Coordinates of C-alpha atoms and ligand atoms in Angstrom, one line a residue:
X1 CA -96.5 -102.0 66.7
X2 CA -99.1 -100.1 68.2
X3 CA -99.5 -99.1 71.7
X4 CA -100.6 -101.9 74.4
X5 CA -101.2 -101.8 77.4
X6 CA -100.7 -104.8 79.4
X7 CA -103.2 -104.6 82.6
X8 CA -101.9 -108.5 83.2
X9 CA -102.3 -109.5 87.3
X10 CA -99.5 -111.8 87.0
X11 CA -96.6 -113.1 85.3
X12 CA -97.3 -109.1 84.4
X13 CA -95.6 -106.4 82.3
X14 CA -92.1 -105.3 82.7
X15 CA -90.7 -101.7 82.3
X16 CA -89.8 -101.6 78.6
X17 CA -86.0 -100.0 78.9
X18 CA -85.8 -103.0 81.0
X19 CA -86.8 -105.3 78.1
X20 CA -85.2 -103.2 75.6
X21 CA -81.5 -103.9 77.5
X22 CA -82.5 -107.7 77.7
X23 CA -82.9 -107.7 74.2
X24 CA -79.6 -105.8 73.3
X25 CA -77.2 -108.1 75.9
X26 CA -79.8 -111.4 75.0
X27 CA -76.8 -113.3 72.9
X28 CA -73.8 -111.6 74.0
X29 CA -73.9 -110.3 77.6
X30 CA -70.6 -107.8 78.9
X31 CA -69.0 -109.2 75.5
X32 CA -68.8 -112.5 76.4
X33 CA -70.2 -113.9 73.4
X34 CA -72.7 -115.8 75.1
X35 CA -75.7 -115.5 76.6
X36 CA -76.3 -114.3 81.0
X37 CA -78.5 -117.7 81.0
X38 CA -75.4 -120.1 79.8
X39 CA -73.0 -119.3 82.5
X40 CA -72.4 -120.6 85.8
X41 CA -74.0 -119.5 88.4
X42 CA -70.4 -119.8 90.0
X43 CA -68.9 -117.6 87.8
X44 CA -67.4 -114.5 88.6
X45 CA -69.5 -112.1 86.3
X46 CA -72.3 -113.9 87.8
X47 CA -71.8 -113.8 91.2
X48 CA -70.7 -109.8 90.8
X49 CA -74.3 -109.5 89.2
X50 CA -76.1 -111.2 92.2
X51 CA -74.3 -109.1 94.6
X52 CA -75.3 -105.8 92.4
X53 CA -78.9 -107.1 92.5
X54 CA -79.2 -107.5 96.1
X55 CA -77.0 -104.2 96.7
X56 CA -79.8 -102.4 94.9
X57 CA -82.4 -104.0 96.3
X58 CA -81.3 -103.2 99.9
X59 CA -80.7 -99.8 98.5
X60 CA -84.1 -99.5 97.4
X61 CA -86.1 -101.2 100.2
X62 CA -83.4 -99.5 102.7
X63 CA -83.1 -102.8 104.1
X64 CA -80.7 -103.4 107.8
X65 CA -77.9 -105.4 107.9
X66 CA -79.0 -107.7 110.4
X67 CA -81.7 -108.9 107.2
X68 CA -80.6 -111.5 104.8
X69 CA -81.9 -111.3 101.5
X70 CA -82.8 -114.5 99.6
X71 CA -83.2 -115.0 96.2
X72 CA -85.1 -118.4 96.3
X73 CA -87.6 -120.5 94.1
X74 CA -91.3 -121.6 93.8
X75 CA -92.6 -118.2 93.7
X76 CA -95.2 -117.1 96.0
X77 CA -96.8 -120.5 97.0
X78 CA -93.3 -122.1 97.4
X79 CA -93.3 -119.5 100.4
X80 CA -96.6 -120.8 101.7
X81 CA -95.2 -123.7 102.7
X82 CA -91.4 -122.2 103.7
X83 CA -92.7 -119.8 106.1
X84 CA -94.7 -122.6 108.4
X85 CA -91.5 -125.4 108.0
X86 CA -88.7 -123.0 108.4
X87 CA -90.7 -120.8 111.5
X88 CA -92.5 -123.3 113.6
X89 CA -92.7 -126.7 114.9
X90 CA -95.7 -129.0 113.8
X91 CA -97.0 -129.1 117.6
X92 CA -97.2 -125.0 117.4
X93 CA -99.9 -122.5 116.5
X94 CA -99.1 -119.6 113.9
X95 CA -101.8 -116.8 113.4
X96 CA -103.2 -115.8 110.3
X97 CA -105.2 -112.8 109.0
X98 CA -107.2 -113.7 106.2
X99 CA -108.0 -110.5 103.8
X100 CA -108.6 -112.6 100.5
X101 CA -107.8 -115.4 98.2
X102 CA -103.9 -115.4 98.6
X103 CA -103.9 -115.3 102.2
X104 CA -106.8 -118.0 102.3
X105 CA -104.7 -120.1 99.9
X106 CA -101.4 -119.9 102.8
X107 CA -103.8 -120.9 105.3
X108 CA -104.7 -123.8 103.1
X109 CA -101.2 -124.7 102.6
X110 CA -100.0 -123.9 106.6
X111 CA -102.7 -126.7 107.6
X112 CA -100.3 -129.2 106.6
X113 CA -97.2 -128.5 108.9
X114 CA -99.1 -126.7 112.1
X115 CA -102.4 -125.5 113.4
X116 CA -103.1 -122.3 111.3
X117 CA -105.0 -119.8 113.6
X118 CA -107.2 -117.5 111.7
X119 CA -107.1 -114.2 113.7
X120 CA -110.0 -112.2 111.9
X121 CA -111.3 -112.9 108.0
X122 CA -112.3 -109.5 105.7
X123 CA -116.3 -108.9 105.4
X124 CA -118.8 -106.9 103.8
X125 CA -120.9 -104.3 105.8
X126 CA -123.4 -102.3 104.3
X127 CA -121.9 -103.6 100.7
X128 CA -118.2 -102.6 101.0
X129 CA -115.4 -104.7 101.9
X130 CA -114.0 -104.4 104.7
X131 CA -111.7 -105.8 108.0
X132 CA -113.2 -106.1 111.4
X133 CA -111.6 -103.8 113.6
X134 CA -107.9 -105.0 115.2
X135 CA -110.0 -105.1 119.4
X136 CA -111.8 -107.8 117.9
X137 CA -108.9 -110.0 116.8
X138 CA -108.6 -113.3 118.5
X139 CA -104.5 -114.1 118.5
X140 CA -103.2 -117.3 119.9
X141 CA -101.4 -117.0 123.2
X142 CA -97.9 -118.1 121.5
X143 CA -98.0 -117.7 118.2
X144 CA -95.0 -118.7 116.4
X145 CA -95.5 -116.1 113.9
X146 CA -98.3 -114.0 112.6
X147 CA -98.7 -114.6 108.8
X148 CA -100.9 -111.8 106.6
X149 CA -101.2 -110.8 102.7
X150 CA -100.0 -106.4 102.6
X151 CA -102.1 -106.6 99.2
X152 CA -104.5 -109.1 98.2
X153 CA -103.7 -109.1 94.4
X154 CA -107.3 -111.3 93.5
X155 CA -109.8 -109.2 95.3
X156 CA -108.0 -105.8 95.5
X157 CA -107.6 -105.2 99.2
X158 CA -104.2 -103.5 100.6
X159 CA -103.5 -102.9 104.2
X160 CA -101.7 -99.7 105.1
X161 CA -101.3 -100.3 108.9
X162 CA -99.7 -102.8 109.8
X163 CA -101.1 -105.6 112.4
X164 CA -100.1 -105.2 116.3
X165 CA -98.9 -107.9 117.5
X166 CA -95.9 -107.2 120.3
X167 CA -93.0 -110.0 119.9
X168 CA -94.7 -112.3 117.5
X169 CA -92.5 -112.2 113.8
X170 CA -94.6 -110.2 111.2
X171 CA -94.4 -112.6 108.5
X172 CA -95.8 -110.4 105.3
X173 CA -96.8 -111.7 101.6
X174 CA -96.0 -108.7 99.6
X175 CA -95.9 -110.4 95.8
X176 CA -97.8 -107.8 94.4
X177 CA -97.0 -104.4 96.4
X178 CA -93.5 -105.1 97.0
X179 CA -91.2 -101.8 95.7
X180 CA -94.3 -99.9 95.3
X181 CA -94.3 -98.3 98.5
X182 CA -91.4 -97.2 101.4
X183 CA -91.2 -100.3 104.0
X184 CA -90.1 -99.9 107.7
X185 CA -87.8 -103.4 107.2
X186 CA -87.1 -103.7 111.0
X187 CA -91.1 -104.1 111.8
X188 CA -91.5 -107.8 110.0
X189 CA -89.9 -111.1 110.8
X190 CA -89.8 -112.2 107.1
X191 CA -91.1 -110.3 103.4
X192 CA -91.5 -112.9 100.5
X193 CA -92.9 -111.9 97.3
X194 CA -93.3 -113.9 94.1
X195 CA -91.3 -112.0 91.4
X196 CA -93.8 -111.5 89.0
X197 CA -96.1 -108.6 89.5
X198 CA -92.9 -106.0 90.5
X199 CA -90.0 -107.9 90.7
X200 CA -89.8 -110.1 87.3
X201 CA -90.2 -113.1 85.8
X202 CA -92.2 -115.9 87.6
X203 CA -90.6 -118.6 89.8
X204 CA -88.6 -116.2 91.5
X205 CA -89.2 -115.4 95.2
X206 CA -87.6 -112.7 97.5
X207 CA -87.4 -112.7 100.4
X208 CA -86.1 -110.7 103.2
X209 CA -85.5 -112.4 107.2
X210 CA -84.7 -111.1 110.0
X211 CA -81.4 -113.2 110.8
X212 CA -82.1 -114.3 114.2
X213 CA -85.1 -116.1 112.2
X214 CA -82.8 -118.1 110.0
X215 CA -82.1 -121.0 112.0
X216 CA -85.4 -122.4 113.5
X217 CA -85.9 -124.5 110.3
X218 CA -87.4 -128.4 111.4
X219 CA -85.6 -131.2 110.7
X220 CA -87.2 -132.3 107.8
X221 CA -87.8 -128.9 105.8
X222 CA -86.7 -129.7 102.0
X223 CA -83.6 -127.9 101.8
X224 CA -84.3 -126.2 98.6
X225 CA -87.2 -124.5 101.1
X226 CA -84.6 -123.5 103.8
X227 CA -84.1 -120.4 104.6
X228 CA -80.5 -120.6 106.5
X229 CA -79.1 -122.8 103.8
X230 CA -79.9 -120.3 101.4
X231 CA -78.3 -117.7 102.9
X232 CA -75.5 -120.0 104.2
X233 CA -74.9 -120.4 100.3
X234 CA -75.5 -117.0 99.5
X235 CA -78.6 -118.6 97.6
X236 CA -77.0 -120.6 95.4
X237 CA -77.5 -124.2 97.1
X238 CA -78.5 -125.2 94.2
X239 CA -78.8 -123.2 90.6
X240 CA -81.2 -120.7 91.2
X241 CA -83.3 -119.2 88.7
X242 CA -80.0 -117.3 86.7
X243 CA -81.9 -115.7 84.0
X244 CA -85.2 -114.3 86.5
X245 CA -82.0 -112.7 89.0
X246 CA -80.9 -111.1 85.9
X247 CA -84.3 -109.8 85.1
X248 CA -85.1 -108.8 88.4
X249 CA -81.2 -106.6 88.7
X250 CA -82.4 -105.0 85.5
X251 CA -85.7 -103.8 87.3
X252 CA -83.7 -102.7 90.7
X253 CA -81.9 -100.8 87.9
X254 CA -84.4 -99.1 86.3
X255 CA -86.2 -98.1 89.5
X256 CA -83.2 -96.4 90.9
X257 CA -83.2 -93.9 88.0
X258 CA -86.8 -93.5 88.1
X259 CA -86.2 -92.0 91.8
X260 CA -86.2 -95.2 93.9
X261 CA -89.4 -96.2 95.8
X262 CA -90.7 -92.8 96.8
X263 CA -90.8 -92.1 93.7
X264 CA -92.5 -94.5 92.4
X265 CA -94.8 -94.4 95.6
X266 CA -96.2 -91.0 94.3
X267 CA -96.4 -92.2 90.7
X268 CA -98.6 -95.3 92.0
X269 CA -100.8 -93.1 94.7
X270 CA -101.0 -90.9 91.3
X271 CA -102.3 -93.8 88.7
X272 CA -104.8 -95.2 91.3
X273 CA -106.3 -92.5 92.2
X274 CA -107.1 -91.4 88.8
X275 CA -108.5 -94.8 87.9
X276 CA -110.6 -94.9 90.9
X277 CA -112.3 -91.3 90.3
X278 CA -113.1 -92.9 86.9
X279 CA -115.0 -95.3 88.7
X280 CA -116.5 -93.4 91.4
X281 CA -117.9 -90.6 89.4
X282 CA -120.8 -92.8 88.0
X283 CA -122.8 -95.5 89.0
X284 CA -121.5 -97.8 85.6
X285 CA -118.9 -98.7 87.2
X286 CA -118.4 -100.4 90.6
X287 CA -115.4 -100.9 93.3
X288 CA -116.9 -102.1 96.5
X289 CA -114.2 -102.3 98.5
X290 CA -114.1 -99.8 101.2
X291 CA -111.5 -96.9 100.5
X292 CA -108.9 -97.2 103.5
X293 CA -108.6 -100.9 102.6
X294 CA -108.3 -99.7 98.3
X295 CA -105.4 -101.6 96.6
X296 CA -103.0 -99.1 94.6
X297 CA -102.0 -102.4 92.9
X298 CA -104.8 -104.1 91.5
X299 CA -107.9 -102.4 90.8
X300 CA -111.2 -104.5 90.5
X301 CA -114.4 -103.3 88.9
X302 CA -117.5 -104.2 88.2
X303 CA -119.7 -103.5 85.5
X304 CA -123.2 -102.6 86.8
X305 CA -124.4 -104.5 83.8
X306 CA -122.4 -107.6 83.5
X307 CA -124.0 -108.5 80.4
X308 CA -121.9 -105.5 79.0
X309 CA -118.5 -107.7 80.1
X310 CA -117.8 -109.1 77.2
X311 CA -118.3 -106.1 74.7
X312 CA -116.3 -104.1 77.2
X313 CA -113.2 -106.6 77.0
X314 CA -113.7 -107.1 73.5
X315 CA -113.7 -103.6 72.7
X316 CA -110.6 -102.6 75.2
X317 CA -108.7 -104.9 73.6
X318 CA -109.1 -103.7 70.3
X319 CA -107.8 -100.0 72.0
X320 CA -104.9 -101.5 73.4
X321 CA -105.6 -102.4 76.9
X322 CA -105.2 -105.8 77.5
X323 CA -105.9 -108.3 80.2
X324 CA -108.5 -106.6 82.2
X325 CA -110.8 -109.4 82.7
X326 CA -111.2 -110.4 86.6
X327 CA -110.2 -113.4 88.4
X328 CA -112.5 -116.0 87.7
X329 CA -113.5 -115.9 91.6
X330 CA -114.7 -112.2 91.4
X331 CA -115.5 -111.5 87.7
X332 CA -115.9 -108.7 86.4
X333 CA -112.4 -106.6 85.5
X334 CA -109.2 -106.2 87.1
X335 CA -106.6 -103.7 86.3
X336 CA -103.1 -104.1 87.8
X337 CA -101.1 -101.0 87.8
X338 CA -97.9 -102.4 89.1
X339 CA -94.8 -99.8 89.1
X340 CA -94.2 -101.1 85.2
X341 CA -97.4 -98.9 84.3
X342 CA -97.0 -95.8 82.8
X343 CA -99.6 -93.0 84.0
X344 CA -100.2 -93.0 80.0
X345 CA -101.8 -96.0 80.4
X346 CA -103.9 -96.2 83.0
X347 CA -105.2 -92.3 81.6
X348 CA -106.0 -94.6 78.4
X349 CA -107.8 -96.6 80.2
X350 CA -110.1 -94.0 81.9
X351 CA -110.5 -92.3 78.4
X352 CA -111.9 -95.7 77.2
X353 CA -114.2 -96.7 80.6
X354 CA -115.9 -92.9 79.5
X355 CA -116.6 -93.5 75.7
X356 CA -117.8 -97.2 76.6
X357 CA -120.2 -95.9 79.1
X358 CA -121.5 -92.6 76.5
X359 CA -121.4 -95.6 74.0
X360 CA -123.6 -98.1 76.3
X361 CA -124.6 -96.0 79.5
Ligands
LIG401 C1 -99.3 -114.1 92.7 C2 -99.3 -114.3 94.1 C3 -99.0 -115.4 94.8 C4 -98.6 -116.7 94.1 O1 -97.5 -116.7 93.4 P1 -97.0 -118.0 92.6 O2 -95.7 -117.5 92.1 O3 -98.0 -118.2 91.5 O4 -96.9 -119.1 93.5 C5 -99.0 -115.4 96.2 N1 -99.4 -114.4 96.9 C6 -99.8 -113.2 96.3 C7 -100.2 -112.0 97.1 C8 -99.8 -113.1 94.9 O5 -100.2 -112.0 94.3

């Protein structure tokens, strides 16, 4: 097989030792002569894998003890409507920031169990991408939390300060820059994240609450959605996603002995900013998102001649670089370099963006 690499936003690639081990244990996991996916979830090598999973992942994210962590389903969107039913009462306001598609999309969702507020909305000026400055924000009085998207995984746009707002619970979608970066846990409310961009396989969702959160759920919140259930039942009120909690321990694994999430941080800072001087340095290429608000996750880019889009995909993918084409709402290309991406890749990408541009330039 030769080398591919997989520039997928989401269900994306995995780290391949991590893929390698599935494969080994796939039939016959610790010698039990069965499969990790056809046990109970009850089970004692089960339950001592969960508790390794979540061990690691508090490890990782160096999360407090007063923080529960959940291993839930639905992925991301499932959280779109948790957070509103499980955090505020239909008579009460919650504030929004809107950066992009996904945090338009909870908005969306929100509007069906309270009034969404939105505080501010990202804009262009002078053709970059941008957010209006925090002065200008207009918060609700008594919010009952403040909702916003750390990296907006359709558009590219990743927020590196983090929103001011006194006693109101931050309430973060981090699906696709969870693990990438160190996290001060104690400054949010509640982290969610859909497993599939850093985590692992889709219809997972993690999330992380602050405990004194956990029991303002309304009456009538489905209780596969409810956050102190889940942690009542140490997220096993009913089966949860077995084989995806599996998956994602493998991953918590692997990015321990890669250094943890420092590490990785410097890796990631690493990848993008190669892939971003490959953009910059000529005017072929285009990323018009203004560079404080520059996603180390998902890079898109523009061709300056679209008509060139198709060649350019067609031609990548016969190098080995697959699923660059944009989100339908943007166009263009997208490359997510998630923590699975080697450097190797993302330096065979730039090697490629230069001989298609002395090619068609
Ligand atoms: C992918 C993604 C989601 C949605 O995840 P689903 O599992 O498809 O529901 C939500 N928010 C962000 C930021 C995402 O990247």
């Amino acid at each position: 097989m030769n080398t591919v690499y997989n520039f997928c936003a989401g269900p994306a690639m995995l780290p391949q030792p991590v893929m390698r081990k599935a494969q080994e244990e796939f039939i016959n996991w610790q010698g039990l002569g069965c499969s990790v996916m056809e046990i109970s979830h009850r089970s004692k090598p089960f339950i001592a894998l969960a508790d390794a999973a979540e061990r690691n992942l508090r490890e990782l994210l160096s999360i407090p003890q007063h923080y529960s962590v959940l291993f839930m389903h639905g992925g991301g969107r499932g959280q779109f409507s948790a957070v509103p039913l499980n955090l505020a009462e239909a008579t009460e306001h919650a504030d929004y920031l809107v950066t992009g598609a996904w945090s338009k999309s909870a908005v969306q969702e929100a509007e069906r169990f309270v009034t969404p507020n939105i505080v501010a909305e990202s804009c262009v000026i002078n053709g970059e991408t941008t957010l209006p400055d925090q002065a200008s924000w207009q918060c609700s009085d008594n919010a009952a939390y403040f909702h916003f998207c750390t990296n907006e995984t359709v558009d590219g746009v990743e927020l590196n300060v983090l929103p001011d707002v006194g006693d109101v619970p931050l309430v973060a979608d981090m699906s696709s820059t969870i693990l990438s970066r160190p996290l001060d846990i104690e400054k949010y409310g509640v982290i969610y994240a859909g497993a599939q961009k850093n985590i692992g396989p889709s219809g997972l969702s993690v999330v992380i609450i602050r405990n004194d959160l956990l029991d303002r759920a309304r009456h009538n919140t489905p209780s596969v959605l409810n956050y102190g259930l889940a942690a009542q039942n140490g997220s096993m009120y009913n089966t949860p996603p077995t084989y995806a909690w599996y998956l994602a321990g493998l991953v918590f694994e692997w990015l321990k002995e890669e250094g943890g999430v420092s590490a990785i941080y410097s890796r990631n800072k690493a990848k993008a900013a190669m892939l971003y001087e490959g953009i910059d340095a000529t005017d072929f290429y285009i990323n018009s998102i203004a560079s404080p608000y520059r996603s180390i996750m998902n890079v898109p880019f523009q061709l300056a001649d679209p008509t060139l889009d198709d060649a350019f995909l067609t031609q990548a993918e016969e190098n080995g670089l697959m699923a660059l084409k944009g989100h339908r709402s943007v166009g263009g290309m997208r490359a997510s370099i998630y923590n699975a991406m080697p450097i190797e890749g993302v330096k065979a990408l730039v090697d490629f963006m230069k001989e298609f541009e002395r090619k068609n330039g």
